[in-house]
Amino acid sequence: LTKALKDSHVGWDKFEELNYENQFFKRYTLHFIARFAAYINVEMGNPSEFDTYVNRKIPNPYDIEHILPDIYDDYVDVFTDEKDFETARHNIGNLMILTKDKNRSYQEMKYDLKVQKYLGDSIVFAKAMNPLFHENNPHFIPLAQKYGIKPYDKIDKKSIHERAKTYLNIAKDILVFSGQTGRNFIKLVR
């Protein structure tokens, strides 16, 4: 993550602007989001699963899911124009990982239908989009509160920005956990 941010000329203050259209970031997005998911898994007392998330040789590997489907006409009332839509759609806050088969099958599904399907997934960030996952889940609820992981009735610029902030909060804790401080990190990316 440190190298990706440095090579993308992005620091903590611009983390939420990370965009899947940036070729360097796109190359490592699966690893970043897998790392965030693995961290939450471990914090919940579960196995990391990072090696599975990034393994491209398994029969049904994990892939990048754009939560907001690529159908501008369905969201014309939410975004200023198509460029605004595309910028939001490729923002890190609109991305998560799912198995390739589910990712392909949800591709053009509207968010209100997708969010029901996400509940049955194995990825914590997918399940957490649905309010039912936040009920009776004592290992998850404190983490959801700490990092701002929450369900969304709709996906729009505000929710995408909030999800990007969630990833940022997790990334900061991963760096602290690995022995790097925010100050050292900022020096590395400038």
mmCIF file of C-alpha atoms in Angstrom:
data_model
loop_
_atom_site.group_PDB
_atom_site.id
_atom_site.type_symbol
_atom_site.label_atom_id
_atom_site.label_comp_id
_atom_site.label_asym_id
_atom_site.label_seq_id
_atom_site.Cartn_x
_atom_site.Cartn_y
_atom_site.Cartn_z
ATOM 1 C CA LEU A 1 0.000 0.000 0.000
ATOM 2 C CA THR A 2 2.800 2.385 0.877
ATOM 3 C CA LYS A 3 4.456 1.845 -2.510
ATOM 4 C CA ALA A 4 1.163 2.177 -4.378
ATOM 5 C CA LEU A 5 0.331 5.450 -2.680
ATOM 6 C CA LYS A 6 3.829 6.786 -3.239
ATOM 7 C CA ASP A 7 3.808 5.802 -6.934
ATOM 8 C CA SER A 8 0.322 7.301 -7.347
ATOM 9 C CA HIS A 9 1.491 10.541 -5.666
ATOM 10 C CA VAL A 10 -1.205 10.142 -3.019
ATOM 11 C CA GLY A 11 -0.865 10.631 0.731
ATOM 12 C CA TRP A 12 -3.267 10.129 3.621
ATOM 13 C CA ASP A 13 -5.113 13.300 2.683
ATOM 14 C CA LYS A 14 -5.825 11.966 -0.836
ATOM 15 C CA PHE A 15 -6.339 8.267 -0.010
ATOM 16 C CA GLU A 16 -10.084 8.518 -0.584
ATOM 17 C CA GLU A 17 -9.431 9.652 -4.139
ATOM 18 C CA LEU A 18 -7.698 6.393 -5.089
ATOM 19 C CA ASN A 19 -9.296 5.348 -8.309
ATOM 20 C CA TYR A 20 -9.427 2.035 -10.143
ATOM 21 C CA GLU A 21 -8.696 3.842 -13.421
ATOM 22 C CA ASN A 22 -5.153 4.580 -12.201
ATOM 23 C CA GLN A 23 -3.152 1.741 -13.793
ATOM 24 C CA PHE A 24 -0.731 1.277 -10.904
ATOM 25 C CA PHE A 25 -3.495 1.255 -8.315
ATOM 26 C CA LYS A 26 -5.642 -1.035 -10.479
ATOM 27 C CA ARG A 27 -2.854 -3.601 -10.557
ATOM 28 C CA TYR A 28 -2.804 -3.902 -6.760
ATOM 29 C CA THR A 29 -6.413 -3.147 -5.807
ATOM 30 C CA LEU A 30 -7.258 -6.805 -5.199
ATOM 31 C CA HIS A 31 -4.323 -7.069 -2.782
ATOM 32 C CA PHE A 32 -5.248 -3.893 -0.899
ATOM 33 C CA ILE A 33 -8.881 -4.805 -0.394
ATOM 34 C CA ALA A 34 -7.963 -8.417 0.382
ATOM 35 C CA ARG A 35 -5.585 -7.110 3.045
ATOM 36 C CA PHE A 36 -8.318 -4.927 4.545
ATOM 37 C CA ALA A 37 -10.744 -7.877 4.599
ATOM 38 C CA ALA A 38 -8.115 -10.205 6.067
ATOM 39 C CA TYR A 39 -7.372 -7.696 8.819
ATOM 40 C CA ILE A 40 -11.049 -7.505 9.783
ATOM 41 C CA ASN A 41 -11.291 -11.317 9.647
ATOM 42 C CA VAL A 42 -8.403 -11.655 12.103
ATOM 43 C CA GLU A 43 -9.757 -8.911 14.360
ATOM 44 C CA MET A 44 -13.036 -10.882 14.495
ATOM 45 C CA GLY A 45 -11.101 -13.989 15.578
ATOM 46 C CA ASN A 46 -11.347 -15.747 12.207
ATOM 47 C CA PRO A 47 -8.630 -16.971 9.844
ATOM 48 C CA SER A 48 -7.097 -14.264 7.656
ATOM 49 C CA GLU A 49 -7.995 -15.803 4.259
ATOM 50 C CA PHE A 50 -5.621 -13.324 2.560
ATOM 51 C CA ASP A 51 -3.822 -16.104 0.653
ATOM 52 C CA THR A 52 -7.148 -17.363 -0.691
ATOM 53 C CA TYR A 53 -8.355 -13.871 -1.646
ATOM 54 C CA VAL A 54 -5.279 -13.153 -3.775
ATOM 55 C CA ASN A 55 -4.760 -16.660 -5.220
ATOM 56 C CA ARG A 56 -5.447 -16.383 -8.973
ATOM 57 C CA LYS A 57 -4.938 -20.143 -9.507
ATOM 58 C CA ILE A 58 -7.929 -21.450 -7.553
ATOM 59 C CA PRO A 59 -10.957 -22.548 -9.622
ATOM 60 C CA ASN A 60 -13.102 -19.533 -8.669
ATOM 61 C CA PRO A 61 -10.706 -16.720 -7.690
ATOM 62 C CA TYR A 62 -11.667 -13.445 -6.074
ATOM 63 C CA ASP A 63 -12.205 -10.435 -8.272
ATOM 64 C CA ILE A 64 -12.889 -6.706 -7.911
ATOM 65 C CA GLU A 65 -16.564 -5.877 -7.550
ATOM 66 C CA HIS A 66 -17.851 -2.411 -8.418
ATOM 67 C CA ILE A 67 -20.779 -1.950 -6.042
ATOM 68 C CA LEU A 68 -22.313 0.717 -8.242
ATOM 69 C CA PRO A 69 -23.244 -1.041 -11.499
ATOM 70 C CA ASP A 70 -22.026 0.367 -14.814
ATOM 71 C CA ILE A 71 -25.430 1.737 -15.836
ATOM 72 C CA TYR A 72 -25.350 5.514 -15.661
ATOM 73 C CA ASP A 73 -29.010 5.846 -16.713
ATOM 74 C CA ASP A 74 -30.123 4.120 -13.493
ATOM 75 C CA TYR A 75 -28.252 6.707 -11.394
ATOM 76 C CA VAL A 76 -28.677 9.891 -13.449
ATOM 77 C CA ASP A 77 -30.545 11.559 -10.556
ATOM 78 C CA VAL A 78 -27.679 10.812 -8.131
ATOM 79 C CA PHE A 79 -24.696 12.137 -10.140
ATOM 80 C CA THR A 80 -24.073 15.461 -11.869
ATOM 81 C CA ASP A 81 -23.073 13.877 -15.160
ATOM 82 C CA GLU A 82 -21.550 10.717 -16.594
ATOM 83 C CA LYS A 83 -17.996 11.765 -15.694
ATOM 84 C CA ASP A 84 -19.055 12.292 -12.066
ATOM 85 C CA PHE A 85 -20.672 8.835 -12.138
ATOM 86 C CA GLU A 86 -17.541 7.181 -13.571
ATOM 87 C CA THR A 87 -15.270 8.901 -11.044
ATOM 88 C CA ALA A 88 -17.437 7.649 -8.177
ATOM 89 C CA ARG A 89 -17.798 4.205 -9.717
ATOM 90 C CA HIS A 90 -14.031 3.668 -9.887
ATOM 91 C CA ASN A 91 -13.304 5.163 -6.454
ATOM 92 C CA ILE A 92 -11.840 2.791 -3.853
ATOM 93 C CA GLY A 93 -14.986 3.284 -1.751
ATOM 94 C CA ASN A 94 -17.080 1.659 -4.485
ATOM 95 C CA LEU A 95 -14.887 -1.435 -4.656
ATOM 96 C CA MET A 96 -14.763 -4.707 -2.773
ATOM 97 C CA ILE A 97 -13.874 -8.295 -3.598
ATOM 98 C CA LEU A 98 -16.165 -11.188 -4.442
ATOM 99 C CA THR A 99 -15.611 -14.548 -6.042
ATOM 100 C CA LYS A 100 -15.414 -14.258 -9.812
ATOM 101 C CA ASP A 101 -18.665 -16.139 -10.449
ATOM 102 C CA LYS A 102 -20.699 -13.908 -8.116
ATOM 103 C CA ASN A 103 -19.018 -10.775 -9.419
ATOM 104 C CA ARG A 104 -19.989 -11.675 -12.990
ATOM 105 C CA SER A 105 -23.544 -12.612 -12.043
ATOM 106 C CA TYR A 106 -24.131 -9.331 -10.152
ATOM 107 C CA GLN A 107 -22.546 -7.169 -12.844
ATOM 108 C CA GLU A 108 -25.556 -5.158 -14.035
ATOM 109 C CA MET A 109 -27.794 -5.802 -11.040
ATOM 110 C CA LYS A 110 -29.108 -2.685 -9.317
ATOM 111 C CA TYR A 111 -27.718 -2.019 -5.851
ATOM 112 C CA ASP A 112 -30.982 -2.685 -3.986
ATOM 113 C CA LEU A 113 -30.945 -6.238 -5.393
ATOM 114 C CA LYS A 114 -27.188 -6.753 -5.011
ATOM 115 C CA VAL A 115 -27.225 -5.838 -1.334
ATOM 116 C CA GLN A 116 -29.592 -8.739 -0.651
ATOM 117 C CA LYS A 117 -27.195 -11.140 -2.410
ATOM 118 C CA TYR A 118 -24.154 -9.752 -0.588
ATOM 119 C CA LEU A 119 -25.469 -11.058 2.728
ATOM 120 C CA GLY A 120 -24.798 -14.636 1.593
ATOM 121 C CA ASP A 121 -21.210 -13.933 0.576
ATOM 122 C CA SER A 122 -18.065 -14.951 2.440
ATOM 123 C CA ILE A 123 -16.468 -11.485 2.381
ATOM 124 C CA VAL A 124 -17.133 -9.327 5.436
ATOM 125 C CA PHE A 125 -17.329 -6.083 3.393
ATOM 126 C CA ALA A 126 -20.037 -7.586 1.185
ATOM 127 C CA LYS A 127 -22.094 -8.938 4.087
ATOM 128 C CA ALA A 128 -21.709 -5.657 5.981
ATOM 129 C CA MET A 129 -23.536 -3.750 3.227
ATOM 130 C CA ASN A 130 -26.717 -5.453 4.472
ATOM 131 C CA PRO A 131 -28.211 -4.310 7.811
ATOM 132 C CA LEU A 132 -28.993 -7.899 8.852
ATOM 133 C CA PHE A 133 -25.267 -8.653 9.196
ATOM 134 C CA HIS A 134 -25.018 -5.993 11.886
ATOM 135 C CA GLU A 135 -27.538 -7.781 14.112
ATOM 136 C CA ASN A 136 -26.408 -10.330 16.699
ATOM 137 C CA ASN A 137 -22.821 -10.296 15.517
ATOM 138 C CA PRO A 138 -20.774 -9.571 18.668
ATOM 139 C CA HIS A 139 -17.341 -10.024 17.072
ATOM 140 C CA PHE A 140 -18.182 -7.690 14.197
ATOM 141 C CA ILE A 141 -20.177 -4.870 15.824
ATOM 142 C CA PRO A 142 -17.243 -3.282 17.747
ATOM 143 C CA LEU A 143 -15.157 -3.302 14.556
ATOM 144 C CA ALA A 144 -18.018 -1.809 12.550
ATOM 145 C CA GLN A 145 -18.248 1.006 15.086
ATOM 146 C CA LYS A 146 -14.488 1.542 15.234
ATOM 147 C CA TYR A 147 -13.952 1.684 11.459
ATOM 148 C CA GLY A 148 -17.282 3.057 10.286
ATOM 149 C CA ILE A 149 -18.382 -0.122 8.499
ATOM 150 C CA LYS A 150 -22.093 0.216 7.969
ATOM 151 C CA PRO A 151 -24.955 -0.898 5.768
ATOM 152 C CA TYR A 152 -26.334 1.347 3.049
ATOM 153 C CA ASP A 153 -29.863 1.612 1.677
ATOM 154 C CA LYS A 154 -28.472 3.192 -1.462
ATOM 155 C CA ILE A 155 -25.100 3.705 -3.059
ATOM 156 C CA ASP A 156 -24.195 7.290 -3.928
ATOM 157 C CA LYS A 157 -21.273 9.714 -3.620
ATOM 158 C CA LYS A 158 -21.744 10.067 0.135
ATOM 159 C CA SER A 159 -21.749 6.307 0.805
ATOM 160 C CA ILE A 160 -18.777 5.779 -1.527
ATOM 161 C CA HIS A 161 -16.851 8.515 0.293
ATOM 162 C CA GLU A 162 -17.722 6.943 3.664
ATOM 163 C CA ARG A 163 -16.572 3.502 2.491
ATOM 164 C CA ALA A 164 -13.280 5.012 1.262
ATOM 165 C CA LYS A 165 -12.824 6.525 4.735
ATOM 166 C CA THR A 166 -13.490 3.094 6.254
ATOM 167 C CA TYR A 167 -10.702 1.591 4.146
ATOM 168 C CA LEU A 168 -8.440 4.490 5.138
ATOM 169 C CA ASN A 169 -9.106 3.883 8.837
ATOM 170 C CA ILE A 170 -8.300 0.194 8.419
ATOM 171 C CA ALA A 171 -5.156 0.985 6.397
ATOM 172 C CA LYS A 172 -3.917 3.297 9.144
ATOM 173 C CA ASP A 173 -4.392 0.580 11.771
ATOM 174 C CA ILE A 174 -2.639 -1.977 9.593
ATOM 175 C CA LEU A 175 0.351 0.376 9.331
ATOM 176 C CA VAL A 176 0.361 0.993 13.084
ATOM 177 C CA PHE A 177 0.035 -2.751 13.690
ATOM 178 C CA SER A 178 2.979 -3.385 11.351
ATOM 179 C CA GLY A 179 5.109 -0.876 13.236
ATOM 180 C CA GLN A 180 4.864 2.127 10.921
ATOM 181 C CA THR A 181 3.570 5.410 12.236
ATOM 182 C CA GLY A 182 1.436 7.866 10.337
ATOM 183 C CA ARG A 183 4.323 10.348 10.291
ATOM 184 C CA ASN A 184 6.719 7.795 8.742
ATOM 185 C CA PHE A 185 4.039 6.811 6.260
ATOM 186 C CA ILE A 186 3.469 10.402 5.169
ATOM 187 C CA LYS A 187 7.221 10.840 4.655
ATOM 188 C CA LEU A 188 7.260 7.712 2.504
ATOM 189 C CA VAL A 189 4.454 8.877 0.220
ATOM 190 C CA ARG A 190 5.583 12.465 -0.329
#
